[in-house]
Amino acid sequence: QVHLVESGGGLVQPGGSLRLSCAASGSIFRINAMGWYRQAPGKERELVASISIRDTTNYGDSVKGRFTISRDYTKNTVYLQMNSLKPEDTAVYYCNGIDRVSGLDYWGQGTQVTVSS
């Protein structure tokens, strides 16, 4: 089993920055790619960014150039640096990991990000 715990969410003004962290524990050797998703009220969950085991990154169109995903293998942690935040970035952000054997998804509990003046 893999456990993912997010932290770093909060309230920020438009144009501000936040860094989210996702700490993995348990059978972390099972994790392949990891990523961040978000879900705003009334909307479907969408991919924000992902990073492969070879550190290949992928971003949603709405965050390209503003967000950066990174992975620290020594700390079993994935980060999401969010800059130039906009009100439309407001959502619950979820950490995701993919099991390399089964292909199943692991999810964290989510962390709220609110961008408002």
Coordinates of N, CA, C and O in Angstrom, one line a residue:
Q1 N 0.9 -1.2 0.0 CA 0.0 0.0 0.0 C 0.9 1.2 0.0 O 2.0 1.3 0.6
V2 N 0.4 2.3 -0.6 CA 1.1 3.6 -0.7 C 0.2 4.6 -0.1 O -1.0 4.7 -0.4
H3 N 0.8 5.5 0.7 CA 0.1 6.6 1.3 C 0.7 7.9 0.8 O 1.9 8.1 0.8
L4 N -0.2 8.8 0.4 CA 0.2 10.1 -0.1 C -0.4 11.2 0.7 O -1.6 11.2 1.0
V5 N 0.4 12.1 1.2 CA -0.1 13.2 2.1 C 0.4 14.5 1.5 O 1.6 14.8 1.4
E6 N -0.6 15.4 1.2 CA -0.3 16.7 0.6 C -0.3 17.7 1.7 O -0.9 17.6 2.8
S7 N 0.5 18.8 1.4 CA 0.5 19.9 2.3 C 0.9 21.2 1.5 O 1.3 21.1 0.4
G8 N 0.7 22.4 2.1 CA 1.1 23.6 1.5 C 0.0 24.4 0.9 O 0.3 25.5 0.4
G9 N -1.2 24.0 0.9 CA -2.3 24.8 0.4 C -2.6 25.9 1.3 O -2.1 26.1 2.4
G10 N -3.5 26.8 0.8 CA -3.9 28.0 1.6 C -4.5 29.0 0.8 O -4.9 28.8 -0.4
L11 N -4.6 30.2 1.4 CA -5.2 31.4 0.7 C -4.0 32.3 0.2 O -3.1 32.6 1.0
V12 N -4.1 32.7 -1.0 CA -3.1 33.6 -1.6 C -3.8 34.6 -2.5 O -4.8 34.3 -3.1
Q13 N -3.2 35.8 -2.6 CA -3.7 36.8 -3.5 C -3.3 36.5 -5.0 O -2.3 35.8 -5.2
P14 N -4.1 37.0 -5.9 CA -3.8 36.8 -7.3 C -2.4 37.4 -7.6 O -2.0 38.4 -7.1
G15 N -1.6 36.6 -8.4 CA -0.3 37.0 -8.7 C 0.7 36.4 -7.7 O 2.0 36.4 -7.9
G16 N 0.3 35.8 -6.6 CA 1.1 35.2 -5.6 C 1.6 33.8 -5.9 O 1.3 33.3 -7.0
S17 N 2.3 33.2 -5.0 CA 2.9 31.9 -5.2 C 2.6 31.0 -4.0 O 2.4 31.4 -2.9
L18 N 2.6 29.7 -4.3 CA 2.5 28.7 -3.3 C 3.3 27.5 -3.7 O 3.4 27.2 -4.9
R19 N 3.8 26.7 -2.8 CA 4.4 25.4 -3.1 C 3.7 24.3 -2.4 O 3.6 24.3 -1.1
L20 N 3.2 23.4 -3.1 CA 2.6 22.2 -2.6 C 3.6 21.0 -2.5 O 4.5 20.9 -3.3
S21 N 3.4 20.2 -1.4 CA 4.3 19.1 -1.2 C 3.4 17.8 -1.1 O 2.3 17.9 -0.6
C22 N 3.9 16.7 -1.6 CA 3.3 15.4 -1.5 C 4.3 14.4 -1.0 O 5.2 14.1 -1.8
A23 N 4.1 14.0 0.2 CA 5.0 13.0 0.8 C 4.5 11.6 0.6 O 3.3 11.3 1.0
A24 N 5.3 10.7 0.1 CA 4.8 9.3 -0.1 C 5.5 8.4 0.9 O 6.6 8.6 1.3
S25 N 4.7 7.5 1.4 CA 5.2 6.5 2.3 C 4.6 5.1 2.0 O 3.6 5.0 1.2
G26 N 5.1 4.1 2.7 CA 4.6 2.8 2.4 C 5.4 2.1 1.3 O 6.6 2.2 1.3
S27 N 4.8 1.4 0.5 CA 5.4 0.7 -0.6 C 5.8 1.6 -1.8 O 5.3 1.4 -2.9
I28 N 6.6 2.5 -1.5 CA 6.9 3.6 -2.5 C 7.6 3.0 -3.7 O 7.6 3.6 -4.8
F29 N 8.2 1.8 -3.6 CA 8.9 1.2 -4.8 C 7.9 0.9 -5.8 O 8.3 0.6 -7.0
R30 N 6.6 0.8 -5.5 CA 5.6 0.5 -6.4 C 5.2 1.7 -7.3 O 4.5 1.5 -8.3
I31 N 5.6 2.9 -6.9 CA 5.2 4.1 -7.6 C 6.0 4.3 -8.9 O 7.2 4.3 -8.9
N32 N 5.3 4.6 -10.0 CA 5.9 5.0 -11.2 C 5.8 6.5 -11.4 O 6.5 7.3 -10.7
A33 N 4.9 6.9 -12.2 CA 4.7 8.4 -12.4 C 3.9 8.9 -11.3 O 3.2 8.2 -10.6
M34 N 4.2 10.2 -11.0 CA 3.4 10.9 -10.0 C 2.9 12.2 -10.6 O 3.4 12.7 -11.6
G35 N 1.9 12.8 -10.0 CA 1.3 14.0 -10.6 C 0.4 14.7 -9.6 O 0.2 14.3 -8.5
W36 N 0.0 15.9 -10.1 CA -1.0 16.7 -9.3 C -2.2 16.9 -10.2 O -2.1 17.2 -11.4
Y37 N -3.4 16.7 -9.6 CA -4.7 17.0 -10.2 C -5.4 18.0 -9.3 O -5.0 18.2 -8.2
R38 N -6.4 18.7 -9.9 CA -7.2 19.6 -9.2 C -8.6 19.5 -9.6 O -9.0 19.1 -10.7
Q39 N -9.5 19.8 -8.6 CA -10.9 19.8 -8.9 C -11.6 21.0 -8.2 O -11.5 21.2 -7.0
A40 N -12.2 21.8 -9.1 CA -12.9 23.0 -8.6 C -14.4 22.7 -8.4 O -14.9 21.7 -9.1
P41 N -15.1 23.4 -7.6 CA -16.5 23.1 -7.4 C -17.3 23.0 -8.7 O -17.2 23.9 -9.6
G42 N -18.0 22.0 -8.9 CA -18.9 21.8 -10.1 C -18.1 21.4 -11.4 O -18.7 21.4 -12.5
K43 N -16.8 21.2 -11.2 CA -16.0 20.8 -12.4 C -15.4 19.4 -12.2 O -15.3 18.9 -11.1
E44 N -15.0 18.8 -13.3 CA -14.3 17.5 -13.2 C -12.8 17.7 -12.8 O -12.2 18.8 -12.9
R45 N -12.3 16.6 -12.2 CA -10.9 16.6 -11.8 C -10.1 16.7 -13.1 O -10.3 16.0 -14.1
E46 N -9.0 17.5 -13.1 CA -8.2 17.7 -14.2 C -6.7 17.6 -13.9 O -6.3 17.9 -12.7
L47 N -5.9 17.2 -14.8 CA -4.5 17.1 -14.6 C -3.9 18.4 -14.6 O -4.1 19.3 -15.5
V48 N -3.0 18.7 -13.6 CA -2.3 19.9 -13.5 C -0.9 19.7 -14.0 O -0.4 20.4 -14.9
A49 N -0.2 18.6 -13.5 CA 1.2 18.3 -13.9 C 1.5 16.9 -13.5 O 0.9 16.4 -12.6
S50 N 2.4 16.3 -14.3 CA 2.9 15.0 -14.0 C 4.4 14.9 -14.2 O 4.9 15.7 -15.0
I51 N 5.0 13.9 -13.5 CA 6.4 13.7 -13.7 C 6.7 12.2 -13.7 O 6.2 11.4 -12.8
S52 N 7.4 11.7 -14.7 CA 7.7 10.3 -14.8 C 8.9 9.9 -13.9 O 9.6 10.7 -13.4
I53 N 9.1 8.6 -13.9 CA 10.3 8.1 -13.1 C 11.6 8.5 -13.7 O 12.6 8.6 -13.0
R54 N 11.6 8.9 -15.0 CA 12.7 9.5 -15.6 C 12.7 11.0 -15.6 O 13.5 11.7 -16.4
D55 N 11.8 11.6 -14.8 CA 11.7 13.1 -14.7 C 11.2 13.8 -15.9 O 11.4 15.0 -16.1
T56 N 10.5 13.1 -16.8 CA 9.8 13.7 -17.9 C 8.6 14.4 -17.3 O 7.8 13.7 -16.6
T57 N 8.4 15.6 -17.7 CA 7.2 16.4 -17.1 C 6.2 16.7 -18.2 O 6.5 16.7 -19.4
N58 N 4.9 16.8 -17.7 CA 3.8 17.2 -18.5 C 2.9 18.1 -17.8 O 2.7 17.9 -16.6
Y59 N 2.4 19.1 -18.5 CA 1.6 20.1 -17.8 C 0.2 20.4 -18.5 O 0.2 20.2 -19.8
G60 N -0.8 20.7 -17.8 CA -2.0 21.1 -18.4 C -1.8 22.5 -19.0 O -1.0 23.3 -18.6
D61 N -2.6 22.7 -20.1 CA -2.4 23.9 -20.9 C -2.6 25.2 -20.0 O -1.9 26.2 -20.2
S62 N -3.5 25.2 -19.1 CA -3.8 26.4 -18.3 C -2.7 26.7 -17.3 O -2.7 27.8 -16.8
V63 N -1.8 25.9 -17.0 CA -0.7 26.1 -16.1 C 0.7 26.2 -16.6 O 1.6 26.5 -15.9
K64 N 0.8 25.9 -17.9 CA 2.1 25.9 -18.6 C 2.8 27.3 -18.4 O 2.2 28.3 -18.6
G65 N 4.1 27.3 -18.0 CA 4.8 28.5 -17.8 C 4.6 29.1 -16.5 O 5.3 30.1 -16.1
R66 N 3.7 28.6 -15.7 CA 3.4 29.2 -14.3 C 3.7 28.2 -13.2 O 4.2 28.6 -12.1
F67 N 3.5 26.9 -13.5 CA 3.7 25.9 -12.5 C 4.8 25.0 -12.8 O 5.1 24.8 -14.0
T68 N 5.5 24.5 -11.8 CA 6.6 23.6 -12.0 C 6.5 22.4 -11.1 O 6.4 22.6 -9.9
I69 N 6.6 21.2 -11.7 CA 6.5 20.0 -10.8 C 8.0 19.4 -10.7 O 8.8 19.5 -11.7
S70 N 8.3 18.9 -9.5 CA 9.6 18.4 -9.3 C 9.5 17.2 -8.3 O 8.5 17.1 -7.6
R71 N 10.6 16.4 -8.3 CA 10.5 15.2 -7.5 C 11.8 15.0 -6.7 O 12.9 15.1 -7.4
D72 N 11.8 14.8 -5.4 CA 13.0 14.6 -4.6 C 12.9 13.1 -4.2 O 12.2 12.8 -3.3
Y73 N 13.7 12.3 -4.8 CA 13.7 10.8 -4.5 C 14.3 10.6 -3.1 O 13.9 9.6 -2.5
T74 N 15.2 11.4 -2.6 CA 15.7 11.2 -1.3 C 14.7 11.4 -0.2 O 14.8 10.8 0.9
K75 N 13.7 12.2 -0.5 CA 12.7 12.5 0.5 C 11.3 11.9 0.1 O 10.4 12.1 0.9
N76 N 11.3 11.2 -0.9 CA 10.0 10.6 -1.4 C 8.9 11.6 -1.5 O 7.8 11.4 -1.1
T77 N 9.3 12.7 -2.0 CA 8.3 13.9 -2.1 C 8.3 14.5 -3.5 O 9.3 14.6 -4.2
V78 N 7.1 14.8 -3.9 CA 6.8 15.6 -5.1 C 6.3 17.0 -4.8 O 5.5 17.1 -3.8
Y79 N 6.8 17.9 -5.5 CA 6.5 19.3 -5.2 C 5.7 19.9 -6.4 O 5.9 19.5 -7.6
L80 N 4.9 20.9 -6.2 CA 4.3 21.7 -7.2 C 4.5 23.2 -6.9 O 3.9 23.7 -5.9
Q81 N 5.4 23.8 -7.6 CA 5.6 25.3 -7.4 C 4.6 26.0 -8.3 O 4.6 25.8 -9.5
M82 N 3.8 26.8 -7.7 CA 2.8 27.5 -8.4 C 3.0 29.0 -8.3 O 3.0 29.6 -7.2
N83 N 3.3 29.7 -9.4 CA 3.6 31.1 -9.5 C 2.5 31.8 -10.3 O 1.7 31.1 -11.1
S84 N 2.4 33.1 -10.2 CA 1.4 33.9 -10.9 C 0.0 33.3 -10.8 O -0.7 33.1 -11.8
L85 N -0.4 33.0 -9.6 CA -1.6 32.4 -9.4 C -2.8 33.3 -9.8 O -2.8 34.5 -9.6
K86 N -3.8 32.6 -10.3 CA -5.1 33.3 -10.8 C -6.3 32.8 -10.0 O -6.2 31.7 -9.5
P87 N -7.3 33.6 -9.9 CA -8.5 33.1 -9.2 C -9.0 31.7 -9.8 O -9.5 30.9 -9.0
E88 N -8.9 31.5 -11.0 CA -9.3 30.3 -11.6 C -8.5 29.1 -11.3 O -8.8 27.9 -11.6
D89 N -7.4 29.3 -10.6 CA -6.6 28.2 -10.0 C -7.2 27.6 -8.7 O -6.7 26.6 -8.2
T90 N -8.1 28.3 -8.2 CA -8.8 27.9 -7.0 C -9.4 26.5 -7.1 O -10.2 26.3 -8.0
A91 N -9.0 25.6 -6.3 CA -9.5 24.2 -6.4 C -8.9 23.4 -5.2 O -8.0 23.9 -4.5
V92 N -9.4 22.2 -5.1 CA -8.7 21.2 -4.2 C -7.6 20.5 -5.1 O -8.0 20.0 -6.1
Y93 N -6.4 20.5 -4.6 CA -5.3 19.9 -5.3 C -5.0 18.5 -4.7 O -4.8 18.4 -3.5
Y94 N -5.0 17.5 -5.6 CA -4.7 16.1 -5.2 C -3.4 15.6 -5.7 O -3.1 15.8 -6.9
C95 N -2.7 14.9 -4.9 CA -1.5 14.2 -5.3 C -1.9 12.8 -5.8 O -2.8 12.2 -5.3
N96 N -1.2 12.4 -6.9 CA -1.5 11.1 -7.5 C -0.2 10.3 -7.8 O 0.8 10.9 -8.2
G97 N -0.3 9.0 -7.6 CA 0.8 8.1 -7.9 C 0.3 6.9 -8.6 O -0.9 6.4 -8.3
I98 N 1.0 6.4 -9.6 CA 0.6 5.3 -10.4 C 1.4 4.1 -10.0 O 2.6 4.1 -10.0
D99 N 0.7 3.0 -9.7 CA 1.4 1.7 -9.3 C 2.0 1.1 -10.6 O 1.3 0.9 -11.6
R100 N 3.3 0.9 -10.5 CA 4.1 0.4 -11.7 C 3.7 -1.0 -12.1 O 3.9 -1.5 -13.2
V101 N 3.1 -1.8 -11.2 CA 2.8 -3.2 -11.4 C 1.3 -3.3 -11.9 O 1.0 -3.9 -12.9
S102 N 0.4 -2.7 -11.1 CA -1.0 -2.9 -11.4 C -1.6 -1.8 -12.3 O -2.6 -1.9 -12.9
G103 N -0.9 -0.6 -12.3 CA -1.4 0.5 -13.0 C -2.5 1.3 -12.3 O -3.1 2.3 -12.8
L104 N -2.8 0.9 -11.0 CA -3.8 1.5 -10.3 C -3.3 2.9 -9.8 O -2.1 3.1 -9.7
D105 N -4.3 3.7 -9.4 CA -4.0 5.1 -8.9 C -4.0 5.1 -7.4 O -4.9 4.5 -6.8
Y106 N -3.1 5.8 -6.8 CA -3.1 6.2 -5.4 C -3.4 7.7 -5.3 O -2.9 8.5 -6.1
W107 N -4.2 8.1 -4.3 CA -4.6 9.5 -4.2 C -4.3 9.9 -2.8 O -4.5 9.2 -1.8
G108 N -3.9 11.2 -2.7 CA -3.9 11.8 -1.3 C -5.3 12.4 -1.0 O -6.2 12.2 -1.7
Q109 N -5.3 13.0 0.2 CA -6.6 13.5 0.7 C -7.0 14.8 0.1 O -8.2 15.3 0.2
G110 N -6.0 15.5 -0.5 CA -6.3 16.8 -1.1 C -5.9 18.0 -0.2 O -6.0 17.9 1.0
T111 N -5.6 19.1 -0.8 CA -5.3 20.3 -0.1 C -5.9 21.5 -0.8 O -5.9 21.6 -2.1
Q112 N -6.6 22.4 -0.1 CA -7.3 23.5 -0.7 C -6.4 24.6 -1.1 O -5.6 25.0 -0.2
V113 N -6.5 25.1 -2.3 CA -5.8 26.3 -2.7 C -6.9 27.3 -3.1 O -7.7 27.0 -4.0
T114 N -6.8 28.5 -2.5 CA -7.8 29.5 -2.8 C -7.0 30.8 -3.2 O -6.2 31.3 -2.5
V115 N -7.3 31.3 -4.4 CA -6.7 32.5 -4.9 C -7.7 33.6 -4.9 O -8.7 33.6 -5.7
S116 N -7.6 34.6 -4.1 CA -8.6 35.6 -3.9 C -8.0 36.8 -3.3 O -7.1 36.7 -2.4
S117 N -8.5 38.0 -3.7 CA -8.0 39.2 -3.0 C -9.0 39.6 -1.9 O -8.8 40.6 -1.2

